[in-house]
JSON list of C-alpha atoms in Angstrom, two decimals:
[
{"chain": "A", "resi": 313, "resn": "UNK", "atom": "CA", "xyz": [26.76, 69.62, 131.25]},
{"chain": "A", "resi": 314, "resn": "UNK", "atom": "CA", "xyz": [28.81, 68.57, 134.26]},
{"chain": "A", "resi": 315, "resn": "UNK", "atom": "CA", "xyz": [31.52, 71.07, 136.35]},
{"chain": "A", "resi": 316, "resn": "UNK", "atom": "CA", "xyz": [34.53, 68.12, 137.86]},
{"chain": "A", "resi": 317, "resn": "UNK", "atom": "CA", "xyz": [34.31, 69.42, 141.65]},
{"chain": "A", "resi": 318, "resn": "UNK", "atom": "CA", "xyz": [38.26, 68.54, 141.58]},
{"chain": "A", "resi": 319, "resn": "UNK", "atom": "CA", "xyz": [39.65, 70.32, 138.61]},
{"chain": "A", "resi": 320, "resn": "UNK", "atom": "CA", "xyz": [36.53, 72.57, 137.26]},
{"chain": "A", "resi": 321, "resn": "UNK", "atom": "CA", "xyz": [36.78, 71.42, 133.93]},
{"chain": "A", "resi": 322, "resn": "UNK", "atom": "CA", "xyz": [33.21, 72.00, 132.24]},
{"chain": "A", "resi": 323, "resn": "UNK", "atom": "CA", "xyz": [31.80, 68.41, 130.50]},
{"chain": "A", "resi": 324, "resn": "UNK", "atom": "CA", "xyz": [29.00, 68.90, 128.28]},
{"chain": "A", "resi": 325, "resn": "UNK", "atom": "CA", "xyz": [28.67, 64.91, 127.97]},
{"chain": "A", "resi": 326, "resn": "UNK", "atom": "CA", "xyz": [25.47, 64.28, 130.01]},
{"chain": "A", "resi": 327, "resn": "UNK", "atom": "CA", "xyz": [26.00, 60.87, 130.40]},
{"chain": "A", "resi": 328, "resn": "UNK", "atom": "CA", "xyz": [30.15, 59.79, 131.73]},
{"chain": "A", "resi": 329, "resn": "UNK", "atom": "CA", "xyz": [30.70, 58.68, 134.99]},
{"chain": "A", "resi": 330, "resn": "UNK", "atom": "CA", "xyz": [34.10, 60.01, 135.60]},
{"chain": "A", "resi": 331, "resn": "UNK", "atom": "CA", "xyz": [36.53, 63.57, 134.44]},
{"chain": "A", "resi": 332, "resn": "UNK", "atom": "CA", "xyz": [37.69, 63.36, 130.63]},
{"chain": "A", "resi": 333, "resn": "UNK", "atom": "CA", "xyz": [40.60, 65.78, 131.95]},
{"chain": "A", "resi": 334, "resn": "UNK", "atom": "CA", "xyz": [41.89, 64.56, 135.43]},
{"chain": "A", "resi": 335, "resn": "UNK", "atom": "CA", "xyz": [39.18, 61.21, 135.55]},
{"chain": "A", "resi": 336, "resn": "UNK", "atom": "CA", "xyz": [37.70, 61.97, 139.38]},
{"chain": "A", "resi": 337, "resn": "UNK", "atom": "CA", "xyz": [34.70, 60.15, 139.61]},
{"chain": "A", "resi": 338, "resn": "UNK", "atom": "CA", "xyz": [32.08, 63.00, 139.95]},
{"chain": "A", "resi": 339, "resn": "UNK", "atom": "CA", "xyz": [30.09, 61.10, 142.39]},
{"chain": "A", "resi": 340, "resn": "UNK", "atom": "CA", "xyz": [32.99, 60.69, 145.30]},
{"chain": "A", "resi": 341, "resn": "UNK", "atom": "CA", "xyz": [34.30, 63.89, 144.43]},
{"chain": "A", "resi": 342, "resn": "UNK", "atom": "CA", "xyz": [31.11, 65.03, 145.37]},
{"chain": "A", "resi": 343, "resn": "UNK", "atom": "CA", "xyz": [30.77, 62.40, 148.16]},
{"chain": "A", "resi": 344, "resn": "UNK", "atom": "CA", "xyz": [34.19, 63.52, 149.56]},
{"chain": "A", "resi": 345, "resn": "UNK", "atom": "CA", "xyz": [32.88, 67.62, 149.85]},
{"chain": "A", "resi": 346, "resn": "UNK", "atom": "CA", "xyz": [29.51, 66.11, 151.73]},
{"chain": "A", "resi": 347, "resn": "UNK", "atom": "CA", "xyz": [31.89, 64.24, 154.29]},
{"chain": "A", "resi": 348, "resn": "UNK", "atom": "CA", "xyz": [34.52, 67.30, 154.69]},
{"chain": "A", "resi": 349, "resn": "UNK", "atom": "CA", "xyz": [31.74, 69.76, 155.21]},
{"chain": "A", "resi": 350, "resn": "UNK", "atom": "CA", "xyz": [30.07, 67.34, 157.43]},
{"chain": "A", "resi": 351, "resn": "UNK", "atom": "CA", "xyz": [32.96, 66.96, 159.50]},
{"chain": "A", "resi": 352, "resn": "UNK", "atom": "CA", "xyz": [33.71, 70.89, 159.54]},
{"chain": "A", "resi": 353, "resn": "UNK", "atom": "CA", "xyz": [30.86, 71.67, 160.87]},
{"chain": "A", "resi": 354, "resn": "UNK", "atom": "CA", "xyz": [30.90, 68.97, 163.91]},
{"chain": "A", "resi": 355, "resn": "UNK", "atom": "CA", "xyz": [34.74, 70.86, 164.64]},
{"chain": "A", "resi": 356, "resn": "UNK", "atom": "CA", "xyz": [33.06, 73.65, 164.91]},
{"chain": "A", "resi": 357, "resn": "UNK", "atom": "CA", "xyz": [30.41, 72.37, 167.10]},
{"chain": "A", "resi": 358, "resn": "UNK", "atom": "CA", "xyz": [32.64, 70.41, 169.10]},
{"chain": "A", "resi": 359, "resn": "UNK", "atom": "CA", "xyz": [34.94, 73.91, 169.34]},
{"chain": "A", "resi": 360, "resn": "UNK", "atom": "CA", "xyz": [31.88, 75.95, 170.70]},
{"chain": "A", "resi": 361, "resn": "UNK", "atom": "CA", "xyz": [30.81, 73.61, 173.57]},
{"chain": "A", "resi": 362, "resn": "UNK", "atom": "CA", "xyz": [34.18, 73.81, 174.80]},
{"chain": "A", "resi": 363, "resn": "UNK", "atom": "CA", "xyz": [34.19, 77.25, 174.61]},
{"chain": "A", "resi": 364, "resn": "UNK", "atom": "CA", "xyz": [31.17, 77.60, 176.55]},
{"chain": "A", "resi": 365, "resn": "UNK", "atom": "CA", "xyz": [32.31, 75.14, 178.83]},
{"chain": "A", "resi": 366, "resn": "UNK", "atom": "CA", "xyz": [35.32, 77.33, 179.51]},
{"chain": "A", "resi": 367, "resn": "UNK", "atom": "CA", "xyz": [33.33, 80.37, 179.94]},
{"chain": "A", "resi": 368, "resn": "UNK", "atom": "CA", "xyz": [35.60, 83.22, 181.50]},
{"chain": "A", "resi": 369, "resn": "UNK", "atom": "CA", "xyz": [37.09, 80.57, 183.81]},
{"chain": "A", "resi": 370, "resn": "UNK", "atom": "CA", "xyz": [40.22, 81.37, 181.32]},
{"chain": "A", "resi": 371, "resn": "UNK", "atom": "CA", "xyz": [41.73, 84.38, 180.19]},
{"chain": "A", "resi": 372, "resn": "UNK", "atom": "CA", "xyz": [44.68, 84.32, 178.89]},
{"chain": "A", "resi": 373, "resn": "UNK", "atom": "CA", "xyz": [47.29, 87.39, 179.30]},
{"chain": "A", "resi": 374, "resn": "UNK", "atom": "CA", "xyz": [47.57, 89.27, 176.32]},
{"chain": "A", "resi": 375, "resn": "UNK", "atom": "CA", "xyz": [50.63, 90.17, 176.64]},
{"chain": "A", "resi": 376, "resn": "UNK", "atom": "CA", "xyz": [52.12, 86.65, 177.04]},
{"chain": "A", "resi": 377, "resn": "UNK", "atom": "CA", "xyz": [52.31, 84.52, 173.94]},
{"chain": "A", "resi": 378, "resn": "UNK", "atom": "CA", "xyz": [50.77, 81.11, 173.04]},
{"chain": "A", "resi": 379, "resn": "UNK", "atom": "CA", "xyz": [54.12, 79.19, 174.62]},
{"chain": "A", "resi": 380, "resn": "UNK", "atom": "CA", "xyz": [55.35, 81.70, 177.23]},
{"chain": "A", "resi": 381, "resn": "UNK", "atom": "CA", "xyz": [51.29, 80.86, 179.04]},
{"chain": "A", "resi": 382, "resn": "UNK", "atom": "CA", "xyz": [52.50, 76.68, 178.12]},
{"chain": "A", "resi": 383, "resn": "UNK", "atom": "CA", "xyz": [55.39, 77.09, 180.01]},
{"chain": "A", "resi": 384, "resn": "UNK", "atom": "CA", "xyz": [53.80, 78.68, 183.07]},
{"chain": "A", "resi": 385, "resn": "UNK", "atom": "CA", "xyz": [51.65, 76.13, 183.06]},
{"chain": "A", "resi": 386, "resn": "UNK", "atom": "CA", "xyz": [54.09, 73.54, 183.26]},
{"chain": "A", "resi": 387, "resn": "UNK", "atom": "CA", "xyz": [55.92, 74.93, 185.52]},
{"chain": "A", "resi": 388, "resn": "UNK", "atom": "CA", "xyz": [52.50, 75.93, 187.76]},
{"chain": "A", "resi": 389, "resn": "UNK", "atom": "CA", "xyz": [51.59, 71.67, 187.22]},
{"chain": "A", "resi": 390, "resn": "UNK", "atom": "CA", "xyz": [55.66, 70.45, 188.22]},
{"chain": "A", "resi": 391, "resn": "UNK", "atom": "CA", "xyz": [56.98, 73.06, 190.71]},
{"chain": "A", "resi": 392, "resn": "UNK", "atom": "CA", "xyz": [59.05, 70.70, 192.33]},
{"chain": "A", "resi": 393, "resn": "UNK", "atom": "CA", "xyz": [60.75, 69.29, 189.25]},
{"chain": "A", "resi": 394, "resn": "UNK", "atom": "CA", "xyz": [60.82, 72.90, 188.62]},
{"chain": "A", "resi": 395, "resn": "UNK", "atom": "CA", "xyz": [62.97, 74.16, 191.87]},
{"chain": "A", "resi": 396, "resn": "UNK", "atom": "CA", "xyz": [64.57, 70.85, 191.56]},
{"chain": "A", "resi": 397, "resn": "UNK", "atom": "CA", "xyz": [66.18, 71.22, 188.32]},
{"chain": "A", "resi": 398, "resn": "UNK", "atom": "CA", "xyz": [66.74, 75.16, 189.51]},
{"chain": "A", "resi": 399, "resn": "UNK", "atom": "CA", "xyz": [68.25, 72.90, 192.41]},
{"chain": "A", "resi": 400, "resn": "UNK", "atom": "CA", "xyz": [70.84, 70.72, 190.26]},
{"chain": "A", "resi": 401, "resn": "UNK", "atom": "CA", "xyz": [71.82, 73.92, 187.72]},
{"chain": "A", "resi": 402, "resn": "UNK", "atom": "CA", "xyz": [72.78, 75.86, 190.96]},
{"chain": "A", "resi": 403, "resn": "UNK", "atom": "CA", "xyz": [74.62, 73.03, 192.50]},
{"chain": "A", "resi": 404, "resn": "UNK", "atom": "CA", "xyz": [76.91, 72.76, 189.25]},
{"chain": "A", "resi": 405, "resn": "UNK", "atom": "CA", "xyz": [77.40, 76.47, 189.05]},
{"chain": "A", "resi": 406, "resn": "UNK", "atom": "CA", "xyz": [78.82, 75.79, 193.09]},
{"chain": "A", "resi": 407, "resn": "UNK", "atom": "CA", "xyz": [80.60, 72.21, 191.85]},
{"chain": "A", "resi": 408, "resn": "UNK", "atom": "CA", "xyz": [82.61, 74.32, 188.97]},
{"chain": "A", "resi": 409, "resn": "UNK", "atom": "CA", "xyz": [83.88, 77.18, 191.19]},
{"chain": "A", "resi": 410, "resn": "UNK", "atom": "CA", "xyz": [84.78, 75.18, 193.99]},
{"chain": "A", "resi": 411, "resn": "UNK", "atom": "CA", "xyz": [86.41, 72.80, 191.68]},
{"chain": "A", "resi": 412, "resn": "UNK", "atom": "CA", "xyz": [88.87, 75.73, 189.91]},
{"chain": "A", "resi": 413, "resn": "UNK", "atom": "CA", "xyz": [89.64, 76.96, 193.21]},
{"chain": "A", "resi": 414, "resn": "UNK", "atom": "CA", "xyz": [90.38, 73.52, 194.57]},
{"chain": "A", "resi": 415, "resn": "UNK", "atom": "CA", "xyz": [92.80, 73.39, 191.58]},
{"chain": "A", "resi": 416, "resn": "UNK", "atom": "CA", "xyz": [94.33, 76.43, 191.75]},
{"chain": "A", "resi": 417, "resn": "UNK", "atom": "CA", "xyz": [95.47, 75.28, 195.47]},
{"chain": "A", "resi": 418, "resn": "UNK", "atom": "CA", "xyz": [96.24, 72.03, 194.46]},
{"chain": "A", "resi": 419, "resn": "UNK", "atom": "CA", "xyz": [98.66, 73.34, 191.76]},
{"chain": "A", "resi": 420, "resn": "UNK", "atom": "CA", "xyz": [100.20, 76.02, 194.38]},
{"chain": "A", "resi": 421, "resn": "UNK", "atom": "CA", "xyz": [100.60, 72.65, 196.49]},
{"chain": "A", "resi": 422, "resn": "UNK", "atom": "CA", "xyz": [102.71, 70.80, 193.87]},
{"chain": "A", "resi": 423, "resn": "UNK", "atom": "CA", "xyz": [104.65, 73.51, 193.24]},
{"chain": "A", "resi": 424, "resn": "UNK", "atom": "CA", "xyz": [106.00, 74.24, 196.82]},
{"chain": "A", "resi": 425, "resn": "UNK", "atom": "CA", "xyz": [106.38, 70.63, 197.48]},
{"chain": "A", "resi": 426, "resn": "UNK", "atom": "CA", "xyz": [108.80, 70.16, 194.40]},
{"chain": "A", "resi": 427, "resn": "UNK", "atom": "CA", "xyz": [107.54, 66.66, 194.77]},
{"chain": "A", "resi": 428, "resn": "UNK", "atom": "CA", "xyz": [106.66, 66.12, 191.34]},
{"chain": "A", "resi": 429, "resn": "UNK", "atom": "CA", "xyz": [108.47, 66.83, 187.73]},
{"chain": "A", "resi": 430, "resn": "UNK", "atom": "CA", "xyz": [106.07, 69.59, 185.66]},
{"chain": "A", "resi": 431, "resn": "UNK", "atom": "CA", "xyz": [104.54, 66.50, 183.22]},
{"chain": "A", "resi": 432, "resn": "UNK", "atom": "CA", "xyz": [103.78, 65.51, 186.25]},
{"chain": "A", "resi": 433, "resn": "UNK", "atom": "CA", "xyz": [102.16, 68.14, 187.76]},
{"chain": "A", "resi": 434, "resn": "UNK", "atom": "CA", "xyz": [100.17, 69.19, 184.15]},
{"chain": "A", "resi": 435, "resn": "UNK", "atom": "CA", "xyz": [99.08, 65.16, 184.63]},
{"chain": "A", "resi": 436, "resn": "UNK", "atom": "CA", "xyz": [97.83, 65.74, 187.76]},
{"chain": "A", "resi": 437, "resn": "UNK", "atom": "CA", "xyz": [95.97, 69.52, 187.11]},
{"chain": "A", "resi": 438, "resn": "UNK", "atom": "CA", "xyz": [94.27, 67.85, 183.37]},
{"chain": "A", "resi": 439, "resn": "UNK", "atom": "CA", "xyz": [93.11, 64.97, 185.25]},
{"chain": "A", "resi": 440, "resn": "UNK", "atom": "CA", "xyz": [91.58, 67.10, 188.40]},
{"chain": "A", "resi": 441, "resn": "UNK", "atom": "CA", "xyz": [89.80, 69.67, 185.65]},
{"chain": "A", "resi": 442, "resn": "UNK", "atom": "CA", "xyz": [88.52, 66.22, 183.69]},
{"chain": "A", "resi": 443, "resn": "UNK", "atom": "CA", "xyz": [87.29, 65.30, 186.76]},
{"chain": "A", "resi": 444, "resn": "UNK", "atom": "CA", "xyz": [85.56, 68.18, 187.78]},
{"chain": "A", "resi": 445, "resn": "UNK", "atom": "CA", "xyz": [83.79, 69.08, 184.53]},
{"chain": "A", "resi": 446, "resn": "UNK", "atom": "CA", "xyz": [82.22, 65.35, 184.45]},
{"chain": "A", "resi": 447, "resn": "UNK", "atom": "CA", "xyz": [80.67, 66.24, 187.85]},
{"chain": "A", "resi": 448, "resn": "UNK", "atom": "CA", "xyz": [79.45, 69.66, 186.39]},
{"chain": "A", "resi": 449, "resn": "UNK", "atom": "CA", "xyz": [78.44, 68.01, 183.40]},
{"chain": "A", "resi": 450, "resn": "UNK", "atom": "CA", "xyz": [76.49, 64.88, 185.43]},
{"chain": "A", "resi": 451, "resn": "UNK", "atom": "CA", "xyz": [74.49, 67.40, 187.48]},
{"chain": "A", "resi": 452, "resn": "UNK", "atom": "CA", "xyz": [73.60, 69.60, 184.86]},
{"chain": "A", "resi": 453, "resn": "UNK", "atom": "CA", "xyz": [72.47, 66.18, 182.93]},
{"chain": "A", "resi": 454, "resn": "UNK", "atom": "CA", "xyz": [70.42, 65.70, 186.04]},
{"chain": "A", "resi": 455, "resn": "UNK", "atom": "CA", "xyz": [69.00, 68.86, 186.00]},
{"chain": "A", "resi": 456, "resn": "UNK", "atom": "CA", "xyz": [67.99, 68.80, 182.07]},
{"chain": "A", "resi": 457, "resn": "UNK", "atom": "CA", "xyz": [66.55, 65.21, 182.67]},
{"chain": "A", "resi": 458, "resn": "UNK", "atom": "CA", "xyz": [64.57, 66.66, 185.28]},
{"chain": "A", "resi": 459, "resn": "UNK", "atom": "CA", "xyz": [62.89, 68.93, 182.88]},
{"chain": "A", "resi": 460, "resn": "UNK", "atom": "CA", "xyz": [62.35, 66.73, 179.74]},
{"chain": "A", "resi": 461, "resn": "UNK", "atom": "CA", "xyz": [60.55, 64.31, 182.55]},
{"chain": "A", "resi": 462, "resn": "UNK", "atom": "CA", "xyz": [58.26, 67.52, 183.62]},
{"chain": "A", "resi": 463, "resn": "UNK", "atom": "CA", "xyz": [57.56, 68.32, 179.88]},
{"chain": "A", "resi": 464, "resn": "UNK", "atom": "CA", "xyz": [56.65, 64.56, 178.82]},
{"chain": "A", "resi": 465, "resn": "UNK", "atom": "CA", "xyz": [54.11, 64.13, 181.80]},
{"chain": "A", "resi": 466, "resn": "UNK", "atom": "CA", "xyz": [52.73, 68.18, 181.35]},
{"chain": "A", "resi": 467, "resn": "UNK", "atom": "CA", "xyz": [52.39, 67.23, 177.24]},
{"chain": "A", "resi": 468, "resn": "UNK", "atom": "CA", "xyz": [50.73, 64.10, 178.49]},
{"chain": "A", "resi": 469, "resn": "UNK", "atom": "CA", "xyz": [48.39, 65.50, 181.11]},
{"chain": "A", "resi": 470, "resn": "UNK", "atom": "CA", "xyz": [47.13, 67.75, 178.28]},
{"chain": "A", "resi": 471, "resn": "UNK", "atom": "CA", "xyz": [46.78, 66.02, 175.33]},
{"chain": "A", "resi": 472, "resn": "UNK", "atom": "CA", "xyz": [44.57, 63.67, 178.73]},
{"chain": "A", "resi": 473, "resn": "UNK", "atom": "CA", "xyz": [42.69, 66.33, 179.32]},
{"chain": "A", "resi": 474, "resn": "UNK", "atom": "CA", "xyz": [41.97, 67.71, 175.66]},
{"chain": "A", "resi": 475, "resn": "UNK", "atom": "CA", "xyz": [41.04, 64.50, 174.68]},
{"chain": "A", "resi": 476, "resn": "UNK", "atom": "CA", "xyz": [38.60, 63.94, 177.72]},
{"chain": "A", "resi": 477, "resn": "UNK", "atom": "CA", "xyz": [37.13, 67.32, 176.35]},
{"chain": "A", "resi": 478, "resn": "UNK", "atom": "CA", "xyz": [36.40, 66.12, 172.60]},
{"chain": "A", "resi": 479, "resn": "UNK", "atom": "CA", "xyz": [35.06, 63.09, 174.19]},
{"chain": "A", "resi": 480, "resn": "UNK", "atom": "CA", "xyz": [33.19, 64.75, 176.48]},
{"chain": "A", "resi": 481, "resn": "UNK", "atom": "CA", "xyz": [31.74, 67.28, 173.84]},
{"chain": "A", "resi": 482, "resn": "UNK", "atom": "CA", "xyz": [30.33, 64.97, 171.14]},
{"chain": "A", "resi": 483, "resn": "UNK", "atom": "CA", "xyz": [28.59, 62.36, 173.86]},
{"chain": "A", "resi": 484, "resn": "UNK", "atom": "CA", "xyz": [26.69, 65.86, 174.51]}
]
């Protein structure tokens, strides 16, 4: 009696090579199971070797989640880029505040001069507000681009380190 490894069907005929219920070939299913168990064993040995190599040099903080640890490693790996990105956020904030103050001051000057009509004053005020919004948006875009570049560089570095550890673990 043969039992199908794929669907679990019990076949009374010993001379068949495939399962009458699902059509799986017995030899291929057994070979696939052996290969899967071999791959699982290799992955476990590689993981154990990496854990032995790292030893006590890596002690994760139990209060941090994994993504927080990764974010901290990102900031530690590229501190200049993180600082530059923060600088552009503060520059955008200061630009926005100074633009608002400047727009109100400009509105006061326009109302005192009586040079433009009301429609012209509103048009100039809206034009200045749009220009200021574009300036702030540009600074924030630069900050986001720097952060994105840092994240891409860190992911590339982390992938390289992981692949190197896997390669050296397989060679040992």
